[in-house]
XYZ file of C-alpha atoms in Angstrom:
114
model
C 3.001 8.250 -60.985
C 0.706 6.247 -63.305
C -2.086 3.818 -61.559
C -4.921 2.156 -62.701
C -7.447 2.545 -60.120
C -10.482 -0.329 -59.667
C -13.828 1.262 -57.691
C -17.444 0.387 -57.659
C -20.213 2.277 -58.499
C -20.523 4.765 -55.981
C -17.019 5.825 -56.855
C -15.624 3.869 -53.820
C -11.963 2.908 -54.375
C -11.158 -0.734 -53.828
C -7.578 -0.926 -55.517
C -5.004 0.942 -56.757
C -2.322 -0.592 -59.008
C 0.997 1.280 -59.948
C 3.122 0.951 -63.101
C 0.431 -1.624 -64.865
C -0.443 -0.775 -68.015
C -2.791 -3.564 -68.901
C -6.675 -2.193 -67.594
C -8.357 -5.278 -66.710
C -12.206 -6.599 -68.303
C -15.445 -6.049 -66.623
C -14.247 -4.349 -63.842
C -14.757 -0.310 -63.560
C -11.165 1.139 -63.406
C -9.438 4.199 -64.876
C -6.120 5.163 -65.619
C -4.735 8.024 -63.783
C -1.325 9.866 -63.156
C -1.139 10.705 -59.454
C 0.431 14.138 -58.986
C 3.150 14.309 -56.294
C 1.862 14.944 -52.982
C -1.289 14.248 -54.245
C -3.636 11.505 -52.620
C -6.422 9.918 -54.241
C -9.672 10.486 -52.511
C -12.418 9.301 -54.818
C -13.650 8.388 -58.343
C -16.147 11.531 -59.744
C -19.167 9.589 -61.742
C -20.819 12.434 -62.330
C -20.308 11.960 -66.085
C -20.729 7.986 -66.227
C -18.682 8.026 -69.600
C -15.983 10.009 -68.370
C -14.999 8.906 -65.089
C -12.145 10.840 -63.359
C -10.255 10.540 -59.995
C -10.360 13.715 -57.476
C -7.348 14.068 -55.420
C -6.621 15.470 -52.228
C -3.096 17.319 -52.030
C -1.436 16.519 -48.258
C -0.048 19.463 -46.473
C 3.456 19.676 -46.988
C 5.494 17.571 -44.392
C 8.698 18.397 -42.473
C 10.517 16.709 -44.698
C 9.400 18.253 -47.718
C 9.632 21.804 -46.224
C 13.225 21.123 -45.679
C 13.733 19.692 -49.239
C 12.485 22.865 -50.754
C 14.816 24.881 -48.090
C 18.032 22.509 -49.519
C 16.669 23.108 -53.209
C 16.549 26.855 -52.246
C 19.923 27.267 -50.499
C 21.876 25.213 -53.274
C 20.608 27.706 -55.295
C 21.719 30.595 -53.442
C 25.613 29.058 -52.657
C 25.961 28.559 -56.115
C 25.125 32.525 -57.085
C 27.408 33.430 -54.287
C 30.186 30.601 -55.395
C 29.929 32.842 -59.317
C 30.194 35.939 -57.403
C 33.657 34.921 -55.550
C 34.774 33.463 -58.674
C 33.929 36.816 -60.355
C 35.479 38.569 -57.358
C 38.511 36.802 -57.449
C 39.003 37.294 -60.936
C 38.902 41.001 -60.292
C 41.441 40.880 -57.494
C 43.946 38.420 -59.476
C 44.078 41.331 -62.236
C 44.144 44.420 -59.395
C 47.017 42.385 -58.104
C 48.653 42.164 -61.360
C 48.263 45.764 -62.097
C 49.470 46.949 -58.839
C 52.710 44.488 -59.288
C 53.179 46.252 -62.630
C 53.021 49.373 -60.835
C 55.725 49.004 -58.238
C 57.815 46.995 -60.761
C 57.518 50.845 -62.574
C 58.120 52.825 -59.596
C 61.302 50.705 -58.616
C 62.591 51.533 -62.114
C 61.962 54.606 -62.186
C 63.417 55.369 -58.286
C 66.669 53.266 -59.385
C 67.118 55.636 -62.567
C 67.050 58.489 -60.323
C 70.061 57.387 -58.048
C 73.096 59.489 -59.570
């Protein structure tokens, strides 16, 4: 997500301010995308010209763990839904040859009766 962040001169942030796009005058600030699950912990000054935030990536929570299990098993139940339908496919044209085949063995037993 895309901030503008306002700190002082140790680096200290004061403000953080999402979706603006207008960096205000005469106040140090820099314009940052925030990385999801990412926290912002500071502004590096070592390079005075090129200031750049340093973030701090939260431990996964609960929630998220079970997001990326969801994620994972939608994944998996749709390769197994392509294998049934593949599966069934098979079976629908076993069952279609077998049919033929009894359809050819009841001719064949009623041209034997004499």
């Amino acid at each position: 997500m895309e901030a503008i962040i306002l700190y002082d001169l140790t680096g200290k942030i004061w403000h953080i301010i999402y979706g603006a796009s207008e960096i205000p005058q005469g106040i140090p600030c820099v314009k940052a995308d925030i990385p999801e699950g990412a926290q912002i912990e500071r502004i590096d000054l070592t390079d005075p010209e090129n200031p750049h935030p340093v973030f701090r990536h939260l431990p996964e929570t609960d929630y998220g763990k079970m997001k990326t299990q969801l994620r994972d098993l939608e994944n998996e139940l749709s390769n197994v839904q392509a294998q049934l339908t593949a599966h069934s496919k098979k079976n629908q044209v076993l069952e279609e040859e077998l049919l033929n085949t009894q359809l050819a063995l009841t001719e064949l037993y009623e041209g034997m009766e004499v």
